Short mmCIF file of C-alpha atoms in Angstrom, two decimals:
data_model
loop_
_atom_site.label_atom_id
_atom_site.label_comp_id
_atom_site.label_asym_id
_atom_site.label_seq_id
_atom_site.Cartn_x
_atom_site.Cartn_y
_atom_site.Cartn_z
CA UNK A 44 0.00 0.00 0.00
CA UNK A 45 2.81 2.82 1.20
CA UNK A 46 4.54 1.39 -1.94
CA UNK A 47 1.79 2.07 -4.36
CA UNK A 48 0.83 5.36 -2.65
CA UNK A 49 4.72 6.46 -3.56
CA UNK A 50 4.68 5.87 -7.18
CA UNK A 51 1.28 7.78 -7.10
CA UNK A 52 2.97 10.93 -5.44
CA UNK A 53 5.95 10.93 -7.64
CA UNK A 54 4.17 10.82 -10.63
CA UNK A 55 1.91 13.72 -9.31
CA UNK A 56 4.72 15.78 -8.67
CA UNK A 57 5.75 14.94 -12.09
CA UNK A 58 2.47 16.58 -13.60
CA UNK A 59 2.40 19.79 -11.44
CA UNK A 60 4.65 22.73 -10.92
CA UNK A 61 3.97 21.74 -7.17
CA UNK A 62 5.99 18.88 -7.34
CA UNK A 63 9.06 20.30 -8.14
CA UNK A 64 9.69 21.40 -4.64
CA UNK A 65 9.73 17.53 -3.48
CA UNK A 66 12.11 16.37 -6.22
CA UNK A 67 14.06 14.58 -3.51
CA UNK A 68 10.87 13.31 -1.66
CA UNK A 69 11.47 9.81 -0.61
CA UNK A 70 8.77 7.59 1.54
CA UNK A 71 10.10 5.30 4.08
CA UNK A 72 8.88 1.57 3.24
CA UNK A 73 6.99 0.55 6.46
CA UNK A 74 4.06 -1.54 6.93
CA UNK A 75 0.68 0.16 7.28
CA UNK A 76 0.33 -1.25 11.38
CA UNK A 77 2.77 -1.84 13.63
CA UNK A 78 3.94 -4.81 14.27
CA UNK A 79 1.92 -4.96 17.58
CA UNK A 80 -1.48 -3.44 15.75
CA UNK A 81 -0.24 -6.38 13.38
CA UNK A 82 0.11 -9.00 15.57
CA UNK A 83 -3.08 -8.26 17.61
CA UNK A 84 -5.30 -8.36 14.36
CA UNK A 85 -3.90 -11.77 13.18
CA UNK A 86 -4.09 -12.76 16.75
CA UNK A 87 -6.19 -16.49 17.20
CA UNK A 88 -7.62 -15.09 20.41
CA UNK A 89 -11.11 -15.55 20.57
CA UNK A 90 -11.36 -12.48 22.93
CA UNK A 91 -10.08 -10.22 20.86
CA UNK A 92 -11.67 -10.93 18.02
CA UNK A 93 -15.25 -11.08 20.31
CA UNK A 94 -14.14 -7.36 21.50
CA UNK A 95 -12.92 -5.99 17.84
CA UNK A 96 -16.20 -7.40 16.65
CA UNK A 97 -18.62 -5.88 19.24
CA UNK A 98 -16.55 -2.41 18.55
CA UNK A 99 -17.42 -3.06 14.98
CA UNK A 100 -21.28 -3.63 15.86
CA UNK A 101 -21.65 -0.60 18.09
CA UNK A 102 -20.08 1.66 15.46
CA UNK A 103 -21.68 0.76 12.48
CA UNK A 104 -25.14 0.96 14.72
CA UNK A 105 -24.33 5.14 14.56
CA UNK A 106 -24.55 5.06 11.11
CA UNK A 107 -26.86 7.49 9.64
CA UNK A 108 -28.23 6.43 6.62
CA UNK A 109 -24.90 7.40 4.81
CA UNK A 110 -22.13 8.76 7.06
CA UNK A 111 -21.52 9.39 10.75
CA UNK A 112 -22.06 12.19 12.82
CA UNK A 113 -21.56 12.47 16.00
CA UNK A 114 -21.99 14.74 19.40
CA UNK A 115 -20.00 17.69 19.43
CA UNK A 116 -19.56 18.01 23.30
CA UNK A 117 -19.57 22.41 24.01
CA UNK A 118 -20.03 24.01 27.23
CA UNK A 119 -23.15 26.53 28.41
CA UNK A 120 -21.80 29.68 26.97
CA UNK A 121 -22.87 28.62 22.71
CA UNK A 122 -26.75 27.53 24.02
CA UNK A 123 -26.56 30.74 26.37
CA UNK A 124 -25.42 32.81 23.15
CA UNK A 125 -27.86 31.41 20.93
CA UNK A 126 -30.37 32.19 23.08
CA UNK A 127 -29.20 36.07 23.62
CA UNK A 128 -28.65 35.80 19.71
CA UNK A 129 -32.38 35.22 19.26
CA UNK A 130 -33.49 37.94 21.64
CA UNK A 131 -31.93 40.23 19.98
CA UNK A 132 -33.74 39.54 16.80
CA UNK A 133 -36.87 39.31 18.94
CA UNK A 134 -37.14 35.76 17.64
CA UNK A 135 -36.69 33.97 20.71
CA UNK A 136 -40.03 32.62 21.10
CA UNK A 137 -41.51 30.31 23.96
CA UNK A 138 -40.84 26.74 23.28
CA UNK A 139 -37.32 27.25 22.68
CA UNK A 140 -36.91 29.19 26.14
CA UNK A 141 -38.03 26.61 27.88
CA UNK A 142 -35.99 24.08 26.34
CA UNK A 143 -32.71 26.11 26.18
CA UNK A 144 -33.43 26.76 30.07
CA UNK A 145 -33.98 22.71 30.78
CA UNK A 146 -30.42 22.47 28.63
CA UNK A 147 -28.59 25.53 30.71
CA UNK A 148 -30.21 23.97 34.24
CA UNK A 149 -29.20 20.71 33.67
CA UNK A 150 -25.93 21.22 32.74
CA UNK A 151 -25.36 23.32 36.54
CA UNK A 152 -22.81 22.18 38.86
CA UNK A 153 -24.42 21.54 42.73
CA UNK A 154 -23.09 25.01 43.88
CA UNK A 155 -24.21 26.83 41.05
CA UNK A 156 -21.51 27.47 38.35
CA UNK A 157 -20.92 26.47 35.04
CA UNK A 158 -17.80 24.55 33.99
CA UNK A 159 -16.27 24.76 30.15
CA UNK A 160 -15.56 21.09 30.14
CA UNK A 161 -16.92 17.51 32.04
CA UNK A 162 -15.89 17.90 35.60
CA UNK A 163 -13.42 20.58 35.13
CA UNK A 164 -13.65 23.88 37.38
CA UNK A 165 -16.15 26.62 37.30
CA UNK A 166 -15.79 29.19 34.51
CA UNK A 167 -16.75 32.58 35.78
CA UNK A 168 -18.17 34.05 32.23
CA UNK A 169 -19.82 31.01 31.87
CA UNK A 170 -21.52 31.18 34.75
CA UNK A 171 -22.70 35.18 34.24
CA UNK A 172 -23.80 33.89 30.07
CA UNK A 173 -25.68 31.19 31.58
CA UNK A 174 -27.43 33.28 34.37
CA UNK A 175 -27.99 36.15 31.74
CA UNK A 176 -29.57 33.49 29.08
CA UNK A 177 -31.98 31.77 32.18
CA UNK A 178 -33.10 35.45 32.94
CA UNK A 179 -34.24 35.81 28.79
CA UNK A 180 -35.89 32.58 29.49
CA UNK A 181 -37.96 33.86 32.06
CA UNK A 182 -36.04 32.16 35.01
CA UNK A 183 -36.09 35.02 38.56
CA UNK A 184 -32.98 35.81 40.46
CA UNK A 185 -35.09 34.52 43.35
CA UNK A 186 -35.01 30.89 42.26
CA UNK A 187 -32.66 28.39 44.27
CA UNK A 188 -30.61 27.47 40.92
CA UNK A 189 -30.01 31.85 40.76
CA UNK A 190 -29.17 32.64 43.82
CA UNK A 191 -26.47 29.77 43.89
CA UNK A 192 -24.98 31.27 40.46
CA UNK A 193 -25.61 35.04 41.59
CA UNK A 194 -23.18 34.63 44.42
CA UNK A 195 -20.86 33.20 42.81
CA UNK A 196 -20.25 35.22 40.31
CA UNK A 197 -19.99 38.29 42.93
CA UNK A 198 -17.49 35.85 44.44
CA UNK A 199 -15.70 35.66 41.28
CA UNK A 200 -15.87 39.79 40.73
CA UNK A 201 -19.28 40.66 38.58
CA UNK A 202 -19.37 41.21 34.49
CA UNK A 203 -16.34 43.42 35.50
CA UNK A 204 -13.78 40.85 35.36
CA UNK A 205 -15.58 38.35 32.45
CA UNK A 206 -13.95 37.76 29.16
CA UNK A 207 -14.22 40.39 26.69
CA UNK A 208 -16.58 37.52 23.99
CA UNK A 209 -18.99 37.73 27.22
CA UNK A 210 -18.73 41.64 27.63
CA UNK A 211 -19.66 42.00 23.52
CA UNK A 212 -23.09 40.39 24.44
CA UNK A 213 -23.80 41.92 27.65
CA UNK A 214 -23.18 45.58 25.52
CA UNK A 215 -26.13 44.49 23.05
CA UNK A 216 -27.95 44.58 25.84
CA UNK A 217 -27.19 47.73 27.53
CA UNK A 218 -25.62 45.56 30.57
CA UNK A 219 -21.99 46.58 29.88
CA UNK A 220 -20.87 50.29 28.03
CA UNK A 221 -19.32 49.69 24.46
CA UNK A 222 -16.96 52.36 25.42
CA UNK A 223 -14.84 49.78 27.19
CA UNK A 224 -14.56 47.15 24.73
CA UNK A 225 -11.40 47.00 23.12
CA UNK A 226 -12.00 49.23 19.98
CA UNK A 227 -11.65 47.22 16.28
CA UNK A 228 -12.22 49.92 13.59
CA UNK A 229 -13.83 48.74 10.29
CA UNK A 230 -10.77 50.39 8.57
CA UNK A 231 -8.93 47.09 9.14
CA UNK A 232 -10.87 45.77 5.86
CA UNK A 233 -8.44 48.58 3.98
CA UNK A 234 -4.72 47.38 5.04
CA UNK A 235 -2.94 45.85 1.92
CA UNK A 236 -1.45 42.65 2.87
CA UNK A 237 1.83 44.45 3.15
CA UNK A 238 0.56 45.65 6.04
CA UNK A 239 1.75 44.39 9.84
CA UNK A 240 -2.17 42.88 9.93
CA UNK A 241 -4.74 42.11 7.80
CA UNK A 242 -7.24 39.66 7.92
CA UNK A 243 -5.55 37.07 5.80
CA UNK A 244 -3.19 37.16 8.75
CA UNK A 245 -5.81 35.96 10.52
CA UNK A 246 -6.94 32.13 11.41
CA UNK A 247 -9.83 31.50 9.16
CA UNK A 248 -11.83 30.72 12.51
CA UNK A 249 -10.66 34.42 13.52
CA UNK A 250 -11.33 36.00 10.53
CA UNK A 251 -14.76 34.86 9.87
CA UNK A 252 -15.60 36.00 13.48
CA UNK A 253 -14.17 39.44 13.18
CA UNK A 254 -15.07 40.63 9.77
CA UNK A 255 -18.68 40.78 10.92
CA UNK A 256 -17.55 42.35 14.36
CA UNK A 257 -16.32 45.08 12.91
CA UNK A 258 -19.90 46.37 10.97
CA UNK A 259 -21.37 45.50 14.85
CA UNK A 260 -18.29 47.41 16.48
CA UNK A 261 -19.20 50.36 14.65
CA UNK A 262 -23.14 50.55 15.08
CA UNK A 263 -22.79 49.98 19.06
CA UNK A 264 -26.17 48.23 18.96
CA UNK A 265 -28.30 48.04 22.37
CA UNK A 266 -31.42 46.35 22.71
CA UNK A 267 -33.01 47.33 25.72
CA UNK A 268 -34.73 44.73 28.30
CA UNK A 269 -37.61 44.55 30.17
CA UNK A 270 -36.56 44.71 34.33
CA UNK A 271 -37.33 41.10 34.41
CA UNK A 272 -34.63 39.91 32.09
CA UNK A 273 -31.51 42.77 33.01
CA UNK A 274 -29.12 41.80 35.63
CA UNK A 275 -28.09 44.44 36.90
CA UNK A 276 -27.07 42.35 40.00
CA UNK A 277 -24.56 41.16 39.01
CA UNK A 278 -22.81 44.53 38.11
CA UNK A 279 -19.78 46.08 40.37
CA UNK A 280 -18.83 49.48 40.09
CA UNK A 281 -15.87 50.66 38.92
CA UNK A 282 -14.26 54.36 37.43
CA UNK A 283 -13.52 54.96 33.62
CA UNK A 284 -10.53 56.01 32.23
CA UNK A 285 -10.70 59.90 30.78
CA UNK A 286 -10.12 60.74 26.78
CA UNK A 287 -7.29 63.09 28.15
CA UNK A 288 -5.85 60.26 30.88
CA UNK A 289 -5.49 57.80 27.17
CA UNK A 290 -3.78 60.57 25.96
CA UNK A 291 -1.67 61.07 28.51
CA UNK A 292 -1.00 57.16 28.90
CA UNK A 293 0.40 56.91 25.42
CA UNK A 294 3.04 59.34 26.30
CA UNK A 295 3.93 56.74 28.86
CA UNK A 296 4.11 53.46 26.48
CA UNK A 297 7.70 52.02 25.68
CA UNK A 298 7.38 50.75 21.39
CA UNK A 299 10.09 48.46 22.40
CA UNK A 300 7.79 46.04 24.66
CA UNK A 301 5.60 43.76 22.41
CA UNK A 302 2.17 44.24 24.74
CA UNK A 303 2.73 47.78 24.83
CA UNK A 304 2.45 48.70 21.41
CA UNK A 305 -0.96 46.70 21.28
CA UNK A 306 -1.76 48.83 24.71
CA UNK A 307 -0.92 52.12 22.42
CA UNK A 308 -2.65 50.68 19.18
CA UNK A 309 -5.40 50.10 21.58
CA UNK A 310 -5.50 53.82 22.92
CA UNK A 311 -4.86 55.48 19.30
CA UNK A 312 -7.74 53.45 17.96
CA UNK A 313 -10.03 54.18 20.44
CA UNK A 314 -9.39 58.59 20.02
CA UNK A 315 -9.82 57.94 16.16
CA UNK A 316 -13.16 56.06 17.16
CA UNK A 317 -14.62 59.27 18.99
CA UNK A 318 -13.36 61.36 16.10
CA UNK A 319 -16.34 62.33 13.98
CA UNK A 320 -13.99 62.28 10.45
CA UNK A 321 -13.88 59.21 9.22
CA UNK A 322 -13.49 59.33 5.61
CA UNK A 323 -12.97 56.03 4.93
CA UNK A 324 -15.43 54.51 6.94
CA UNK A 325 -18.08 53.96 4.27
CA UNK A 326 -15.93 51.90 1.88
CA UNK A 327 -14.40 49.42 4.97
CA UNK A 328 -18.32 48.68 6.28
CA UNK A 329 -19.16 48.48 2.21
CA UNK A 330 -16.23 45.61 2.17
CA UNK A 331 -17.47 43.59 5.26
CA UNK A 332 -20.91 43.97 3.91
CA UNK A 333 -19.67 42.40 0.54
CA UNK A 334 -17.13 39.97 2.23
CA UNK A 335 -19.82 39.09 4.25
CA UNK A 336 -22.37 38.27 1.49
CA UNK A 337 -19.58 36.80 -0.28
CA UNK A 338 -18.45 34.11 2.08
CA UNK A 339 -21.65 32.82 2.63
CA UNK A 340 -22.26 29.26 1.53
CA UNK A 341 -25.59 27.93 -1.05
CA UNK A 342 -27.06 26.32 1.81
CA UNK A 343 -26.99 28.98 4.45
CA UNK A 344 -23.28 28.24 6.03
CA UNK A 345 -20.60 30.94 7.49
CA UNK A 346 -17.18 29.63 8.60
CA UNK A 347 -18.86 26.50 9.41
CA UNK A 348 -19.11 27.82 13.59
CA UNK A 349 -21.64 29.45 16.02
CA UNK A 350 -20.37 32.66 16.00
CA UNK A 351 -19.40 33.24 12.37
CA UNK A 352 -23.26 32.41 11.85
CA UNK A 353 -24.53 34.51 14.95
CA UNK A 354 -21.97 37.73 13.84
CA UNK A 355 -22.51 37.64 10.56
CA UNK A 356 -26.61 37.24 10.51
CA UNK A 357 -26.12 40.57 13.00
CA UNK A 358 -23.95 42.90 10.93
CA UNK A 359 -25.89 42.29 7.64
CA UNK A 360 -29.77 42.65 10.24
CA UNK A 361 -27.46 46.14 11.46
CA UNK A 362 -26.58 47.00 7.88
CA UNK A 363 -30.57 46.94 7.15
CA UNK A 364 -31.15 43.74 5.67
CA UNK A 365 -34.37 42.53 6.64
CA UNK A 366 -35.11 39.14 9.39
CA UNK A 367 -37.18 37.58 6.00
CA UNK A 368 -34.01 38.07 3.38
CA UNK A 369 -32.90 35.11 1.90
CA UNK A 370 -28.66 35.50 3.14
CA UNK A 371 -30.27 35.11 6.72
CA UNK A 372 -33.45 33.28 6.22
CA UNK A 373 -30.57 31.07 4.83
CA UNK A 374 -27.98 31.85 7.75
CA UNK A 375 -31.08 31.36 10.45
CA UNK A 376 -31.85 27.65 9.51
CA UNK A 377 -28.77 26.28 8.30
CA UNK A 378 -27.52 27.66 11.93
CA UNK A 379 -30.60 25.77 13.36
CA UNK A 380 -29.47 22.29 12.45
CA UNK A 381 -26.30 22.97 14.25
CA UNK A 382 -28.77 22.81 17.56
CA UNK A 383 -29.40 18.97 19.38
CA UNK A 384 -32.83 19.67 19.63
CA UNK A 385 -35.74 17.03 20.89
CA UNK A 386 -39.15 17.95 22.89
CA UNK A 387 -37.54 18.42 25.82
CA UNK A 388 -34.49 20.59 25.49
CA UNK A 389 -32.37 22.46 22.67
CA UNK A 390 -28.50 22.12 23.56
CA UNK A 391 -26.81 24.68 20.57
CA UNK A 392 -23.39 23.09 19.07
CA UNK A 393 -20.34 25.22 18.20
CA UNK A 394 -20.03 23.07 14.97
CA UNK A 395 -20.56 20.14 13.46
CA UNK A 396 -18.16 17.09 12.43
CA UNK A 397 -19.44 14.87 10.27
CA UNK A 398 -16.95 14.58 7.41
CA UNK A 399 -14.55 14.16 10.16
CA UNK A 400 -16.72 11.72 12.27
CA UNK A 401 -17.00 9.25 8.90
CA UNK A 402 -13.55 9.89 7.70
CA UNK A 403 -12.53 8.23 10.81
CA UNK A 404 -14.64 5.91 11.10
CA UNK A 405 -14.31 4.10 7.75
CA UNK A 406 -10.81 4.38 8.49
CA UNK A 407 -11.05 2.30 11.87
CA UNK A 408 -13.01 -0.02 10.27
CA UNK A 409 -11.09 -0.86 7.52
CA UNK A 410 -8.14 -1.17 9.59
CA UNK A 411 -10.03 -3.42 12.00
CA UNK A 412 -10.34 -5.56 8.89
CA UNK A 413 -14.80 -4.62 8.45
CA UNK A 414 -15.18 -5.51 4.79
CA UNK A 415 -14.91 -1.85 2.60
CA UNK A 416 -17.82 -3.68 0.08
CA UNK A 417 -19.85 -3.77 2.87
CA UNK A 418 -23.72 -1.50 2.36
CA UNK A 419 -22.91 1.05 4.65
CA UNK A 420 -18.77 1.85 4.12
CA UNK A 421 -20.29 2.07 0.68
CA UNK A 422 -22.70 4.36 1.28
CA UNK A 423 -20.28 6.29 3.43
CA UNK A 424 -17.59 6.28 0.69
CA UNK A 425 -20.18 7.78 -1.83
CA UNK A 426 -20.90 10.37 0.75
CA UNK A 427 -17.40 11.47 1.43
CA UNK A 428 -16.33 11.59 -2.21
CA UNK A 429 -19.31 14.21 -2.81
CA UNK A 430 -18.06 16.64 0.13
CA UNK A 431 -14.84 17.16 -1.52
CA UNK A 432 -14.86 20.60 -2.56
CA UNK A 433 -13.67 20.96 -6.01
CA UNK A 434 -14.69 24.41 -7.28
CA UNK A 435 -14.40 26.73 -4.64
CA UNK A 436 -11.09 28.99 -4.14
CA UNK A 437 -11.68 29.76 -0.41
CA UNK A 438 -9.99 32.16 1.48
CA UNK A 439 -6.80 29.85 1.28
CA UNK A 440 -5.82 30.99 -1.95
CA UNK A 441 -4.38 33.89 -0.65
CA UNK A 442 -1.82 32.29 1.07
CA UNK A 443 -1.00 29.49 -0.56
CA UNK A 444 0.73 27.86 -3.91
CA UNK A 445 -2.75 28.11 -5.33
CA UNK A 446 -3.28 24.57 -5.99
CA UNK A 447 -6.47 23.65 -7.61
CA UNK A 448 -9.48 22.77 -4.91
CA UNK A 449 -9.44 19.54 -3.62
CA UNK A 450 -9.67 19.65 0.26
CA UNK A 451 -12.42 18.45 2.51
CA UNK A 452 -14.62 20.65 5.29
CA UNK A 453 -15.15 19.52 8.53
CA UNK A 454 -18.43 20.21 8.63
CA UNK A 455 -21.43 19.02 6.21
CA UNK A 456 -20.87 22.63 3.92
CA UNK A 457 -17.86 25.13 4.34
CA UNK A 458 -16.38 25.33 0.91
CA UNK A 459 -14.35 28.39 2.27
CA UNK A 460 -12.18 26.48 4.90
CA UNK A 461 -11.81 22.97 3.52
CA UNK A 462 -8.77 21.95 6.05
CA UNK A 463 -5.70 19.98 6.13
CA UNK A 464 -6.36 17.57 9.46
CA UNK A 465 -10.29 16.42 7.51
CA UNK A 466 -8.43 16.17 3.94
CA UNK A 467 -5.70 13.69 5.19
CA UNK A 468 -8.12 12.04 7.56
CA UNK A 469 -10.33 11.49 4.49
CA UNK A 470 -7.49 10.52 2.17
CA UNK A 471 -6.62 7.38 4.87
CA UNK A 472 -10.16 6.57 4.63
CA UNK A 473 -10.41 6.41 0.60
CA UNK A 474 -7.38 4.07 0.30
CA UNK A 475 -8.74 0.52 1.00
CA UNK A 476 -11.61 1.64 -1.79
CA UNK A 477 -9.72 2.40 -5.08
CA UNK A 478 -10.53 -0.95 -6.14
CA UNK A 479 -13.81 -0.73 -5.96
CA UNK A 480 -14.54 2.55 -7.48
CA UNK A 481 -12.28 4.49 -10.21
CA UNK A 482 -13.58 7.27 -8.73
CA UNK A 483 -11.86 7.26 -5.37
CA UNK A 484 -8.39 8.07 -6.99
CA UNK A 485 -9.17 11.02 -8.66
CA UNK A 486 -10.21 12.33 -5.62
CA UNK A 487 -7.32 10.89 -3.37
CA UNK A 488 -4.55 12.60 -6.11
CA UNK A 489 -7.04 16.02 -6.13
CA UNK A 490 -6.48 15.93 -1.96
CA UNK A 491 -3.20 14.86 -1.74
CA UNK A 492 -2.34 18.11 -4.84
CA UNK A 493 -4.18 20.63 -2.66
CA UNK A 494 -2.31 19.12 0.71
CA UNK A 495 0.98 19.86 -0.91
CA UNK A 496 -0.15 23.42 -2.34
CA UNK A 497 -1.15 24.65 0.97
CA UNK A 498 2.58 23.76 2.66
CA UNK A 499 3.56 27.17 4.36
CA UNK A 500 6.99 28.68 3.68
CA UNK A 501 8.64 27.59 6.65
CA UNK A 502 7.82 23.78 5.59
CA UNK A 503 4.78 23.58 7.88
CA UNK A 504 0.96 23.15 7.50
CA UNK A 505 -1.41 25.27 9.13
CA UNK A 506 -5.43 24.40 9.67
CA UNK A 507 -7.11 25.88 6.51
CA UNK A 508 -4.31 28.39 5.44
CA UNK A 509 -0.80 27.78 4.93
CA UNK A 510 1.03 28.59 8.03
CA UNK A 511 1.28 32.34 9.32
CA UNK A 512 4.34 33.43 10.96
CA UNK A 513 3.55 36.93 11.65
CA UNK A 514 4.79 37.27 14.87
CA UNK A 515 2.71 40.81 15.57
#
């Protein structure tokens, strides 16, 4: 097999100018398994056989019709979101309150906080996302489950001292000033990518978070709440810093330290934001708009996670696109099916994995020695040759050796940010099933092409973008 996959790599590097940067590429002959993975496979054991067998069982029992797709464990803070996401569309309606308030309850430690993973520690802006979301879903301060969480959090310092992702959505609500969030300017669409930063500099996670932040940044939105729902409980005083006191603090700033220049970025930006000439302000919020619009898949998709959708739908609802146009009709229920939903509770997922999930598991399989002409791997193979994305030049072209499209997404649609870890995992999957389709290695040479293409300069991969080393 590692033999056969050689000769196919060296005669794709012989057909593309790729190639001629691995002239002196050279595979080391190995077996596929170690010679313990080996050994236990031809084992005669009877009990490992029973156990590889009853593996086999339970996993092809999660098959769903034609791939897998699986859980995507996330903590309180991307239901609590979704929720304050919906309220501030006003399309938070009653049956989804109460179930994203079963999910947010449920998930409560027994003294009242929140925790970002299974039995790890309380997470303070957790806790204050998860008590704001509870109040939208009609839940009073005065319950047991509250006061637990209230306490807390004063414990733990108020909305003072939460992260500044938490702070964002507390200032749509009028529950924290947008005057203290660090200041992005909408200019940032304008630097050439000669510039220090720009947002191909970005990760692609990053970047389809903060294009859309930067159309919100600049319309400081604030839906106001009912008494009911604001928490003003939870808020600690505290003094603000002066225009003239930034001014005078930039004076104080040494270029040479790395944090300090982002400290004086950070103060420059924010006088330029109170400044009421902006003359280029038009044409960066025009380019979000349109990068926005532009980056949005046929079926609804942005970036392929939570808040890509949530920031995006936002900033084009801000820029005075209608709740009923199509880009977030589209955005709104493709972001939907990202939810694990029944009659009893909604639980909102960051993202979803299933090219991943069945890339992996046709690769276990096969390796377990599961027949690959069996209905379902079939089915599965047929499923993971069609989410290969071979049209769409993503946002990795910028960075790359602009190889032709051939990567897979992670999720079921993201033909922006097909990624390196879900293309190889794929490829490993497709390579017991040449024989039985012609197909299969025209797509394994397409992935392996754009693989190679995407190499960084300094001889690494990155995640969907070949590898940044911008240090600033």
């Amino acid at each position: 097999m590692i033999i056969k996959f050689e000769q196919r790599l060296r005669s794709l590097f012989a057909k593309t100018d790729i190639g001629a940067r691995y002239e002196h590429f050279d595979v080391k002959r190995e077996s596929r398994k170690s010679d313990s993975i080996r050994l236990l496979f031809d084992s005669d054991s009877n009990e490992i056989k029973k156990a590889i067998h009853k593996i086999q069982n339970h996993y092809t029992g999660l098959h769903k019709t034609d791939h897998w797709e699986g859980r995507v464990y996330d903590n309180t803070t991307i239901t609590a979101e979704y929720v304050m996401f919906l309220r501030f569309l006003g399309l938070l309606d009653e049956e989804t309150k109460l179930k994203a308030k079963r999910a947010i309850l449920e998930a409560q430690n027994p003294d009242g906080t929140w925790n970002l993973y299974y039995n790890g520690p309380s997470n303070h802006s957790a806790n204050v996302e998860a008590y704001f979301a509870l109040k939208m879903c009609g839940v009073s301060e005065n319950e047991p489950a509250m006061k637990k969480a209230h306490d807390r959090i004063l414990e733990q310092g108020g909305i003072e001292t939460t992260r500044v992702f938490t702070k964002i959505h507390l200032c749509l609500f009028g529950e924290y000033p947008w005057e203290r969030i660090p200041a992005i300017s909408p200019e940032l669409m304008l630097l050439p990518k000669q510039a220090p930063i720009h947002i191909y500099e970005f990760s692609s996670w990053s970047r389809s978070v903060i294009v859309p932040l930067l159309i919100i940044f600049d319309h400081k939105p604030v839906q106001k709440l009912p008494e009911n729902e604001r928490i003003p409980e939870l808020r600690k005083l505290s003094s603000s810093i002066s225009l003239t006191r930034k001014i005078r603090n930039i004076t104080q700033v040494s270029l040479f330290e790395t944090e300090q220049v982002f400290k004086m970025t950070q103060q420059l930006v924010k006088i330029y934001e109170k400044s009421p000439v902006k003359p280029l302000r038009k044409k960066a919020l025009d380019m979000a708009e349109n990068w926005i619009i532009e980056h949005q898949d046929p079926e609804g998709n942005w970036g392929g996670i939570f808040p890509a959708y949530s920031n995006s739908i936002l900033a084009l609802y801000l820029r005075g696109y209608p709740l009923e146009h199509p880009y977030i009709q589209k955005g709104l229920g493709a972001l939907r099916t990202y939810a694990e939903e029944n009659d009893s509770y909604l639980r909102m997922q960051s993202t979803i994995s299933p090219v991943w999930d069945t890339a992996i598991g046709m690769y276990a399989l096969a390796e377990s020695g599961y027949p690959c002409d069996n209905e379902k791997m079939v089915k599965s193979r047929d499923w993971l040759l069609k989410k290969q994305i071979t049209e769409c030049h993503g946002d990795w072209i910028h960075k790359s050796l602009k190889p032709k499209p051939g990567g897979w997404p992670f999720e079921h649609e993201n033909d922006q940010y097909p990624d390196l870890d879900d293309t190889s995992l794929a490829i490993l999957a497709l390579l017991p099933h040449e024989k039985f389709d012609t197909k299969v290695s025209t797509a394994i040479e397409r992935g392996i092409e754009w693989i190679l293409g995407m190499q960084g300069s300094d001889g690494g991969w990155g995640h969907s973008i070949a590898t940044t080393t911008n240090t600033f």
